[in-house]
Coordinates of C-alpha atoms in Angstrom, one line a residue:
Chain X
M89 CA 7.9 2.7 -74.0
L90 CA 4.8 4.6 -73.9
D91 CA 2.5 1.3 -74.1
K92 CA 4.8 -0.2 -71.2
L93 CA 3.8 2.8 -69.1
F94 CA -0.1 2.1 -69.8
S95 CA 0.0 -1.8 -69.9
S96 CA -2.9 -3.6 -68.2
Q97 CA -0.5 -4.8 -65.7
A98 CA 0.6 -1.3 -64.5
V99 CA -2.1 0.7 -64.7
A100 CA -3.9 -2.2 -62.1
E101 CA -1.2 -2.1 -59.9
A102 CA -1.1 1.8 -60.2
L103 CA -4.8 1.7 -59.1
R104 CA -3.9 -0.4 -56.0
I105 CA -1.6 1.3 -55.0
I106 CA -3.4 5.1 -55.3
Q107 CA -6.6 3.1 -53.5
N108 CA -4.2 1.9 -50.5
E109 CA -1.6 5.1 -50.3
F110 CA -2.6 8.1 -52.1
P111 CA -5.4 9.3 -49.7
L112 CA -2.9 9.0 -46.7
A113 CA -0.2 10.7 -48.4
V114 CA -2.3 13.4 -50.0
W115 CA -3.2 14.5 -46.6
E116 CA 0.5 14.3 -45.1
T117 CA 1.6 16.7 -47.7
F118 CA -1.2 19.1 -47.1
Y119 CA -1.1 19.3 -43.4
V120 CA 3.0 19.5 -43.6
T121 CA 2.8 22.0 -45.9
V122 CA 0.2 24.0 -44.0
I123 CA 2.0 23.6 -40.7
S124 CA 5.4 24.8 -41.7
T125 CA 4.4 27.5 -43.6
A126 CA 2.2 28.8 -40.3
I127 CA 5.3 28.2 -38.3
A128 CA 8.0 29.6 -40.7
I129 CA 5.3 32.7 -40.9
V130 CA 5.3 33.3 -36.9
I131 CA 8.8 33.2 -37.7
G132 CA 9.5 35.0 -40.6
L133 CA 7.0 37.8 -40.7
P134 CA 8.3 39.5 -37.1
L135 CA 11.9 39.0 -38.9
G136 CA 10.8 40.9 -42.1
V137 CA 9.8 43.6 -39.9
M138 CA 12.7 43.9 -38.2
L139 CA 14.6 44.1 -41.7
V140 CA 12.7 47.2 -42.2
V141 CA 11.8 49.0 -39.4
G142 CA 15.2 48.5 -37.8
E143 CA 17.3 49.9 -40.6
K144 CA 19.0 53.4 -39.3
N145 CA 16.0 55.6 -41.0
G146 CA 13.6 52.8 -40.0
V147 CA 10.7 53.0 -37.4
L148 CA 12.7 51.3 -34.7
P149 CA 16.1 51.3 -35.5
L150 CA 18.0 48.4 -34.1
P151 CA 21.5 48.0 -33.2
K152 CA 23.7 47.7 -36.0
W153 CA 25.1 44.3 -35.0
L154 CA 21.8 42.7 -34.5
M155 CA 20.7 44.0 -37.9
H156 CA 24.0 42.3 -39.3
V157 CA 23.7 39.1 -37.5
L158 CA 20.1 38.8 -39.2
N159 CA 20.8 39.3 -42.9
V160 CA 23.9 37.0 -42.9
V161 CA 22.1 34.4 -40.6
I162 CA 19.0 34.8 -43.1
N163 CA 21.8 34.5 -46.2
L164 CA 23.4 31.5 -44.8
L165 CA 19.9 29.4 -44.5
R166 CA 19.1 30.8 -48.0
S167 CA 22.2 29.9 -49.7
V168 CA 22.0 26.0 -48.7
P169 CA 20.0 23.9 -51.0
F170 CA 17.3 22.1 -48.9
L171 CA 18.4 18.6 -49.2
I172 CA 21.6 19.4 -48.3
L173 CA 19.9 21.3 -45.6
M174 CA 17.8 18.6 -44.4
I175 CA 20.8 16.4 -44.0
M176 CA 22.9 18.9 -42.0
L177 CA 20.0 19.1 -39.9
I178 CA 19.2 15.5 -39.1
P179 CA 21.0 15.4 -35.3
F180 CA 19.0 18.8 -34.7
T181 CA 15.5 17.1 -35.9
R182 CA 16.2 14.3 -33.8
L183 CA 17.1 16.3 -30.9
I184 CA 13.4 18.4 -31.3
V185 CA 11.3 15.4 -32.5
G186 CA 13.3 12.3 -31.3
T187 CA 13.3 11.3 -34.7
S188 CA 14.6 12.4 -38.1
V189 CA 12.3 10.1 -40.1
G190 CA 8.9 10.7 -40.6
T191 CA 6.3 13.3 -41.6
V192 CA 6.0 15.2 -38.7
A193 CA 10.0 15.1 -38.4
S194 CA 10.2 16.4 -42.0
I195 CA 8.4 19.9 -40.5
V196 CA 11.3 20.7 -38.7
P197 CA 13.8 21.3 -41.9
L198 CA 11.2 22.4 -43.7
V199 CA 10.5 25.5 -41.1
I200 CA 14.5 26.2 -40.9
A201 CA 14.4 26.5 -44.8
A202 CA 11.5 28.3 -45.1
F203 CA 11.4 31.2 -42.3
P204 CA 14.2 33.1 -44.0
F205 CA 12.8 32.7 -47.3
V206 CA 8.8 33.9 -45.6
A207 CA 11.1 36.7 -43.5
R208 CA 12.8 38.2 -47.1
L209 CA 9.2 38.3 -48.8
A210 CA 8.0 40.2 -45.8
E211 CA 10.6 42.3 -46.1
S212 CA 10.0 43.2 -49.8
S213 CA 5.9 43.2 -49.3
L214 CA 6.3 46.0 -46.4
R215 CA 8.9 48.3 -48.4
E216 CA 6.3 48.4 -51.1
L217 CA 4.2 50.8 -48.7
N218 CA 4.2 54.4 -49.3
P219 CA 6.9 55.9 -46.8
N220 CA 4.6 58.7 -46.8
I221 CA 2.0 56.8 -44.7
I222 CA 4.7 56.1 -41.8
E223 CA 5.1 59.8 -41.9
T224 CA 1.7 60.7 -41.9
A225 CA 1.2 58.0 -38.5
Q226 CA 4.1 59.7 -37.1
S227 CA 2.8 63.7 -37.7
M228 CA -0.4 61.9 -35.5
G229 CA 1.8 61.2 -32.8
A230 CA 2.0 57.2 -33.5
S231 CA 4.4 55.2 -31.7
P232 CA 6.7 52.7 -33.5
M233 CA 5.0 49.9 -32.1
Q234 CA 1.6 51.4 -33.1
I235 CA 2.9 52.2 -36.6
I236 CA 3.9 48.6 -37.0
V237 CA 1.1 47.1 -35.7
R238 CA -1.6 49.6 -36.8
V239 CA -0.3 51.0 -40.2
M240 CA 2.7 48.6 -41.8
I241 CA 1.1 45.4 -41.3
P242 CA -2.5 46.0 -42.7
E243 CA -1.8 48.1 -45.3
S244 CA 0.3 45.3 -46.2
I245 CA -1.7 42.6 -46.4
P246 CA -2.6 41.8 -49.5
S247 CA 0.9 41.8 -50.6
L248 CA 1.3 40.0 -47.7
L249 CA -1.0 37.1 -48.4
S250 CA 0.1 36.9 -52.4
N251 CA 3.4 36.5 -50.5
A252 CA 2.4 34.4 -48.2
T253 CA 1.0 32.1 -51.6
I254 CA 4.4 32.2 -53.1
S255 CA 5.8 30.8 -49.6
I256 CA 3.4 27.8 -49.6
T257 CA 3.9 26.6 -52.8
T258 CA 7.4 26.5 -52.7
I259 CA 7.1 24.8 -49.2
L260 CA 4.9 22.5 -50.7
G261 CA 8.1 21.7 -53.4
Y262 CA 10.2 21.2 -50.5
S263 CA 8.2 18.9 -48.6
A264 CA 8.0 16.8 -51.6
M265 CA 12.0 16.7 -51.7
S266 CA 11.9 15.2 -48.0
G267 CA 10.4 12.1 -49.4
I268 CA 14.3 11.3 -49.7
C269 CA 15.0 11.4 -46.5
G270 CA 12.3 10.0 -44.6
G271 CA 9.9 13.0 -45.0
G272 CA 5.9 11.0 -45.9
G273 CA 3.3 12.2 -48.3
L274 CA 3.3 12.6 -52.0
G275 CA 6.7 13.3 -52.7
K276 CA 7.7 9.6 -50.8
I277 CA 5.1 7.6 -53.0
A278 CA 6.8 9.5 -56.0
I279 CA 10.4 8.8 -55.0
N280 CA 10.1 5.6 -53.6
Y281 CA 7.7 3.8 -56.8
G282 CA 8.8 6.0 -59.1
Y283 CA 13.1 6.0 -58.4
Y284 CA 13.2 3.2 -56.2
R285 CA 11.2 0.7 -58.1
Y286 CA 10.2 2.0 -61.6
K287 CA 6.8 2.8 -61.5
Y288 CA 6.5 5.6 -63.6
L289 CA 3.1 5.5 -64.1
V290 CA 2.9 6.1 -59.6
M291 CA 5.3 8.8 -60.4
L292 CA 3.0 10.7 -62.7
L293 CA 0.1 10.4 -60.9
A294 CA 1.8 11.9 -57.8
V295 CA 3.0 14.4 -59.5
I296 CA 0.0 15.4 -61.1
L297 CA -1.6 15.3 -57.6
L298 CA 1.3 18.0 -56.4
I299 CA 0.3 20.2 -59.2
I300 CA -3.2 20.2 -58.7
L301 CA -2.3 20.9 -54.9
V302 CA -0.2 23.8 -56.2
Q303 CA -2.8 25.1 -58.2
I304 CA -5.4 25.0 -55.3
F305 CA -3.0 26.8 -52.9
Q306 CA -2.3 29.2 -55.7
S307 CA -6.0 29.6 -56.8
V308 CA -7.3 30.5 -52.8
G309 CA -4.4 32.2 -52.2
T310 CA -4.6 34.8 -54.9
R311 CA -8.7 35.3 -54.0
L312 CA -7.7 35.7 -50.8
A313 CA -5.1 38.8 -51.7
T314 CA -7.8 40.0 -54.1
K315 CA -10.9 40.5 -52.0
A316 CA -8.4 41.6 -49.4
D317 CA -7.4 44.4 -51.6
K318 CA -10.0 47.5 -50.5
R319 CA -7.9 49.8 -53.3
L320 CA -9.3 47.4 -55.7
K321 CA -13.1 48.0 -54.5
N322 CA -15.3 49.8 -57.5
Chain B
M98 CA 1.4 81.2 -31.2
I99 CA 3.8 79.6 -32.9
E100 CA 7.2 81.3 -33.0
I101 CA 10.3 80.3 -35.0
R102 CA 13.6 81.4 -34.0
N103 CA 17.0 81.4 -36.0
L104 CA 16.3 77.8 -37.2
T105 CA 18.9 76.3 -39.6
K106 CA 18.2 72.8 -41.0
S107 CA 21.2 71.1 -43.1
F108 CA 21.2 67.7 -44.7
Q109 CA 24.6 66.0 -44.7
S110 CA 24.8 63.8 -48.4
G111 CA 27.9 62.1 -48.7
N112 CA 30.2 65.0 -47.7
D113 CA 28.3 67.5 -49.0
T114 CA 26.6 69.6 -46.5
V115 CA 23.2 71.3 -47.9
E116 CA 21.9 73.6 -46.0
A117 CA 18.0 73.4 -46.3
L118 CA 17.0 76.4 -44.4
K119 CA 18.8 79.2 -43.3
N120 CA 18.6 81.1 -39.7
V121 CA 14.6 81.4 -40.3
S122 CA 12.5 83.4 -38.2
L123 CA 8.9 83.6 -38.1
T124 CA 6.3 84.6 -35.9
I125 CA 2.8 83.1 -36.4
P126 CA -0.1 84.6 -34.8
D127 CA -3.1 82.3 -33.3
G128 CA -6.2 82.2 -35.7
D129 CA -4.0 83.2 -38.5
I130 CA -3.9 81.4 -41.9
Y131 CA 0.0 81.8 -42.9
G132 CA 1.3 81.0 -46.2
I133 CA 4.8 80.0 -46.4
I134 CA 5.5 80.5 -50.7
G135 CA 8.5 79.3 -52.7
M136 CA 9.7 77.1 -55.5
S137 CA 10.5 74.0 -55.4
G138 CA 13.1 73.1 -53.4
A139 CA 13.3 76.3 -51.3
G140 CA 12.5 74.7 -48.0
K141 CA 9.1 74.9 -47.9
S142 CA 8.4 71.0 -46.7
T143 CA 11.3 71.1 -44.7
L144 CA 10.4 74.2 -42.5
V145 CA 6.6 72.7 -41.7
R146 CA 8.5 69.7 -40.6
C147 CA 10.4 71.4 -38.4
I148 CA 7.1 72.5 -37.1
N149 CA 6.2 69.1 -35.6
M150 CA 9.8 67.8 -35.7
L151 CA 9.2 65.1 -38.2
E152 CA 12.7 66.9 -39.0
R153 CA 14.7 68.1 -36.2
P154 CA 16.1 71.4 -36.7
T155 CA 20.1 71.3 -36.6
S156 CA 19.5 74.6 -34.5
G157 CA 17.3 77.5 -33.6
T158 CA 13.7 76.9 -31.7
V159 CA 10.2 76.4 -32.1
I160 CA 8.2 77.5 -29.6
I161 CA 4.4 76.8 -29.9
D162 CA 2.2 78.4 -27.2
G163 CA 5.6 78.5 -25.3
Q164 CA 6.2 75.1 -25.7
D165 CA 10.0 74.7 -26.6
M166 CA 8.8 71.4 -29.6
G167 CA 12.2 70.4 -29.2
S168 CA 12.8 70.0 -25.8
L169 CA 9.9 67.8 -25.7
S170 CA 10.6 64.1 -24.6
T171 CA 9.4 61.5 -27.3
A172 CA 6.1 60.9 -25.5
E173 CA 5.4 64.8 -24.9
L174 CA 6.2 65.3 -28.5
R175 CA 3.6 62.4 -29.6
A176 CA 1.0 64.0 -27.1
A177 CA 2.0 67.5 -28.4
R178 CA 1.6 66.6 -32.5
R179 CA -1.9 65.6 -31.4
N180 CA -2.6 69.1 -31.2
I181 CA -0.5 70.3 -34.5
T182 CA -2.1 67.8 -37.1
M183 CA -1.2 68.0 -40.8
I184 CA -2.5 67.2 -44.3
F185 CA -0.2 66.2 -47.7
Q186 CA -0.4 66.3 -51.1
G187 CA -1.1 62.8 -51.5
F188 CA -3.7 62.8 -49.2
N189 CA -1.9 59.5 -47.4
L190 CA -4.9 58.1 -46.4
L191 CA -4.9 54.5 -45.3
M192 CA -5.8 52.7 -48.0
Q193 CA -6.8 49.7 -46.6
R194 CA -9.5 51.3 -43.8
D195 CA -12.5 52.9 -44.7
C196 CA -13.2 56.5 -44.4
L197 CA -15.2 56.0 -41.0
S198 CA -12.0 54.0 -39.5
N199 CA -9.7 56.7 -41.1
I200 CA -10.7 59.2 -39.7
C201 CA -11.0 57.1 -36.3
F202 CA -6.9 56.4 -36.5
P203 CA -5.6 59.4 -34.8
L204 CA -8.2 58.7 -32.2
E205 CA -7.3 55.2 -32.1
L206 CA -3.4 55.9 -31.7
A207 CA -4.5 58.5 -28.5
G208 CA -6.3 55.5 -26.9
V209 CA -10.0 57.1 -27.1
K210 CA -12.6 54.7 -26.9
K211 CA -14.0 53.4 -29.9
A212 CA -17.7 54.4 -29.6
A213 CA -16.4 57.8 -29.1
A214 CA -14.1 57.8 -31.5
K215 CA -16.9 56.5 -34.2
K216 CA -19.2 59.7 -32.7
R217 CA -16.5 62.1 -33.0
A218 CA -15.6 60.8 -36.9
L219 CA -19.2 60.9 -38.1
E220 CA -19.3 64.5 -36.9
L221 CA -16.4 65.5 -38.6
L222 CA -17.6 63.3 -42.1
E223 CA -20.7 66.5 -41.6
V224 CA -18.0 69.0 -41.3
V225 CA -16.2 68.0 -44.5
G226 CA -19.2 67.6 -46.5
L227 CA -18.9 64.0 -47.0
P228 CA -21.8 62.2 -44.4
D229 CA -22.4 59.8 -47.0
K230 CA -18.6 58.3 -47.2
A231 CA -18.4 56.7 -44.0
K232 CA -17.7 53.0 -45.5
A233 CA -16.4 54.0 -48.7
Y234 CA -12.7 53.1 -49.0
P235 CA -10.6 56.0 -50.5
A236 CA -9.8 54.2 -53.6
Q237 CA -13.0 54.5 -54.1
L238 CA -13.0 58.4 -54.2
S239 CA -12.2 61.4 -56.0
G240 CA -8.6 63.4 -55.1
G241 CA -10.6 66.3 -53.5
Q242 CA -13.3 63.8 -51.7
Q243 CA -9.8 62.3 -50.4
Q244 CA -8.4 65.0 -49.2
R245 CA -11.8 66.4 -47.1
I246 CA -11.4 63.0 -45.5
A247 CA -7.3 63.6 -44.8
I248 CA -8.9 67.1 -43.7
A249 CA -11.6 65.4 -41.0
R250 CA -8.5 63.0 -40.1
A251 CA -6.8 65.8 -39.1
L252 CA -9.2 67.6 -37.0
A253 CA -10.4 64.6 -35.0
T254 CA -7.9 65.5 -32.1
N255 CA -9.2 69.0 -32.2
P256 CA -5.8 70.4 -33.3
K257 CA -4.8 74.2 -32.6
V258 CA -2.3 74.4 -35.7
L259 CA -3.6 72.7 -39.1
L260 CA -0.1 72.5 -41.2
C261 CA -1.3 72.1 -45.0
D262 CA 1.9 70.8 -46.9
E263 CA 0.8 71.6 -50.5
A264 CA -2.5 70.2 -49.8
T265 CA -4.1 71.6 -53.0
S266 CA -0.7 71.0 -55.2
A267 CA -2.3 67.7 -56.7
L268 CA -6.2 69.3 -57.4
D269 CA -7.7 71.1 -60.5
P270 CA -8.3 74.6 -59.7
K271 CA -11.9 73.8 -58.7
T272 CA -11.5 71.2 -56.1
T273 CA -8.5 73.5 -54.8
H274 CA -11.2 76.4 -54.5
S275 CA -13.5 74.0 -52.6
I276 CA -10.4 72.9 -50.7
L277 CA -9.4 76.2 -49.6
N278 CA -12.9 77.3 -48.8
L279 CA -13.0 74.4 -46.2
I280 CA -9.6 75.2 -45.0
R281 CA -11.3 79.0 -44.1
D282 CA -14.2 78.0 -42.7
I283 CA -12.7 75.7 -40.4
N284 CA -10.1 78.2 -39.6
R285 CA -13.1 80.6 -38.7
E286 CA -15.0 78.3 -37.1
L287 CA -12.7 76.4 -35.1
G288 CA -10.3 79.1 -34.6
I289 CA -7.4 76.7 -35.8
T290 CA -4.6 78.5 -37.0
A291 CA -3.3 77.2 -40.4
I292 CA -0.1 77.0 -42.2
V293 CA -0.3 76.5 -46.0
I294 CA 3.1 75.4 -47.5
T295 CA 2.6 76.4 -51.5
H296 CA 3.9 77.0 -54.5
Q297 CA 1.0 78.3 -56.2
M298 CA 0.7 82.3 -55.6
S299 CA -3.2 82.0 -56.1
V300 CA -3.3 79.9 -52.8
V301 CA -2.1 82.5 -50.9
E302 CA -3.7 85.3 -52.6
E303 CA -7.0 83.3 -51.8
I304 CA -7.1 82.3 -48.2
C305 CA -3.9 83.8 -46.4
Q306 CA -3.7 86.9 -44.5
H307 CA 0.3 86.7 -43.6
V308 CA 2.6 85.1 -45.9
A309 CA 6.3 84.5 -45.7
I310 CA 8.4 84.2 -49.2
L311 CA 11.3 81.3 -48.7
D312 CA 13.8 81.3 -51.2
N313 CA 17.1 78.8 -50.6
G314 CA 16.3 78.4 -47.2
V315 CA 16.1 82.0 -46.4
V316 CA 12.8 84.3 -45.8
V317 CA 13.4 87.0 -47.9
E318 CA 10.0 88.7 -47.4
E319 CA 7.4 88.1 -44.5
G320 CA 4.0 90.1 -44.3
E321 CA 0.3 90.9 -44.8
V322 CA -0.8 89.6 -48.2
G323 CA -1.9 92.6 -49.4
T324 CA 1.1 94.6 -48.6
I325 CA 3.6 92.1 -50.3
F326 CA 1.1 91.5 -53.3
A327 CA 1.2 95.4 -54.0
N328 CA 4.6 96.3 -53.3
P329 CA 6.8 92.9 -53.7
Q330 CA 10.4 94.0 -52.6
S331 CA 12.7 91.3 -53.1
P332 CA 13.6 89.7 -56.9
E333 CA 12.4 86.4 -55.3
A334 CA 9.0 88.2 -54.6
K335 CA 8.5 90.1 -57.6
R336 CA 9.3 86.9 -59.7
L337 CA 6.4 84.9 -57.9
V338 CA 3.8 88.0 -57.9
F339 CA 4.7 88.8 -61.7
P340 CA 5.4 85.6 -62.7
D341 CA 6.1 86.6 -66.7
G342 CA 8.2 89.3 -65.3
S343 CA 6.9 93.1 -65.7
N344 CA 10.7 94.6 -66.7
E345 CA 10.6 92.9 -69.7
I346 CA 8.6 95.1 -71.7
L347 CA 8.9 95.8 -75.0
P348 CA 11.3 99.1 -75.9
A349 CA 10.0 102.2 -75.3
E350 CA 8.6 105.0 -78.0
P351 CA 10.3 108.1 -78.6
G352 CA 9.2 110.6 -75.7
E353 CA 7.2 107.9 -73.4
K354 CA 7.4 107.5 -70.3
R355 CA 6.8 104.5 -67.9
I356 CA 5.1 104.8 -64.7
R357 CA 4.5 102.0 -62.2
V358 CA 0.6 102.5 -60.3
V359 CA 0.5 100.3 -57.8
F360 CA -2.8 99.3 -55.8
N361 CA -2.4 98.7 -52.7
G362 CA -5.7 97.7 -51.3
A363 CA -7.4 100.5 -53.2
L364 CA -11.5 100.5 -53.3
A365 CA -11.0 101.1 -57.3
T366 CA -12.9 97.8 -58.2
G367 CA -15.9 100.0 -59.6
T368 CA -13.8 102.8 -61.4
P369 CA -12.3 102.4 -64.6
L370 CA -9.1 104.2 -63.8
I371 CA -7.4 104.3 -66.8
A372 CA -10.2 105.0 -69.0
T373 CA -11.7 107.8 -66.8
M374 CA -7.6 109.2 -66.9
A375 CA -7.7 109.3 -70.7
M376 CA -11.0 111.5 -70.5
E377 CA -10.4 113.8 -67.8
E378 CA -7.0 114.3 -68.4
N379 CA -7.0 113.6 -72.3
I380 CA -3.7 111.6 -71.5
A381 CA -3.9 108.3 -73.6
A382 CA -2.1 105.6 -71.2
N383 CA -0.8 102.3 -72.8
I384 CA -1.1 99.7 -70.7
L385 CA 2.4 98.0 -70.8
F386 CA 1.8 95.4 -68.3
A387 CA -0.9 95.2 -65.4
S388 CA -1.3 92.3 -62.7
T389 CA -4.0 93.1 -60.5
R390 CA -6.1 90.6 -58.1
S391 CA -9.2 91.7 -56.5
I392 CA -9.2 90.5 -52.5
G393 CA -12.5 91.0 -51.1
D394 CA -13.5 94.4 -52.2
K395 CA -10.1 95.9 -52.3
V396 CA -7.9 95.8 -55.2
Y397 CA -3.9 94.7 -54.8
G398 CA -1.4 94.6 -57.6
N399 CA 0.6 96.9 -60.1
M400 CA 0.1 97.9 -63.9
L401 CA 2.8 99.5 -66.3
L402 CA 1.6 102.3 -67.7
G403 CA 3.4 104.1 -71.0
I404 CA 2.6 107.4 -71.1
P405 CA 3.1 109.6 -74.6
D406 CA 4.5 112.7 -74.1
G407 CA 5.8 112.1 -71.0
E408 CA 7.7 115.2 -70.3
K409 CA 4.6 117.1 -70.1
N410 CA 2.3 114.1 -69.3
L411 CA 3.8 112.5 -66.8
P412 CA 3.1 114.6 -64.1
K413 CA 0.0 115.4 -64.8
A414 CA -1.0 111.1 -64.7
A415 CA 0.8 111.2 -61.8
A416 CA -1.3 113.8 -60.2
Y417 CA -4.4 112.3 -61.4
L418 CA -3.4 108.9 -60.2
Q419 CA -2.0 109.7 -57.0
S420 CA -5.4 111.7 -55.8
I421 CA -7.0 107.9 -55.3
A422 CA -6.9 106.6 -52.2
D423 CA -4.1 103.4 -51.7
V424 CA -2.6 104.2 -55.1
V425 CA 1.1 104.4 -55.4
V426 CA 2.8 105.8 -58.9
E427 CA 6.1 105.9 -59.5
E428 CA 8.5 106.6 -62.4
V429 CA 10.4 103.9 -64.1
L430 CA 13.3 104.5 -65.3
P431 CA 14.9 102.9 -68.4
N432 CA 17.0 99.7 -67.7
A433 CA 15.6 99.8 -63.9

């Protein structure tokens, strides 16, 4: 098995594929992941804030039905496996992007799958905040918006950054999965060559590159979160 | 002046209603340092939060300088809270901001221009004695220093009232002392009324002029600190003033009679009272319990004395002790 995998013919072929296709694939995976995460945060962070402040005893209580709808939508989207969600969203993607195939098109299902996840992570970050800090801001006459913008979010930055790192690595994994349904990037290469054409060496290399990307995102994220945390200054 | 009238606050927990405050009425004069003392769960923190409406009273009113706090609109209340600021047991500084911008925070909320806020914050760092900590983060400071920054932050908006919610309870005795001194200085120099919530009698005795004793949501005793120290009336006050229980003393010797000697601000610091009584009246009193404190140059507190051969000696001892100004003597009957 191993000598077959590393036969001179297989290695030569793999090298050719790497040269021709990997640079673009790495770039596609990278930008799809970053853009999807960015859009997911733009949608998910405000929802996460709403989940915390909108509660009955929250800073800015929201109507009960709205909180209910929000929770149900988030839970629904979170319970559909990504692969199935992507297939279900094909008509929707076509409506927005004009096509359901290709790298750009894969951003749509990625965002839809990721923003509820981001909202839940943001919620848990904001809940970590010491409630006394919020009471203190109230005792100084802070309005609900001032508490959200000047207290809750800035005080939660380190935790939010850690959770953003979790999001981006998860979305990277999803983006590889989107290769099955016409998405581009390393996932597509791994599936097309490894699964459909039995070129395991190519698949292996694609997976190694995915691992390296995850490592890079994780270590940059961890460093940013640690650096941002003023509690760790000594 | 702060007037609290018939304040009641109850909390709903499941089907039970817990009454945290029951018909509390207090008047706190301007420029006072007013202590509110009680055991854990007595309702002190709820009471102080009703003053700035962090907790809405169930009934009753809080009137500050003629303004009924309960009747204010949300926006008016936010503005009023800049006049009644608060410090806390846990300091509650913003951990991701440095000290300077922590002090600027309430000014930022009030819409003060950045440069003006910074200038004010730097002044306040001087006031609290930490001028070199502008760029330090709270996590780099000790507890006492964090509380100083919190005090500076509370002073930023030039308040009239400073609410101190167990502000020294997380600090060691020496730091407590220095923070209390700072609160007293602020009270004297800026004329800010301070309301000090605490469970420590030592805090009240150190800086307060008036005190209210809160027990189970009820004010059981209220008045000048000296008076209450010298002669606590309610069992709750007695428990706080004499935590060891002055009534649980050894059984009396045959023929012994007991008197309580109350020092009600007597100028007795330099006089060894019991020793001179032994020499001049030839009565060798047995000190069974003593709890006296000097506040300024006056002595407050009480002593329980056993007088041997009481039938004969008691009137003499009582007459001798009572000849000193501001000393009150009463006989303690057995089982009383």
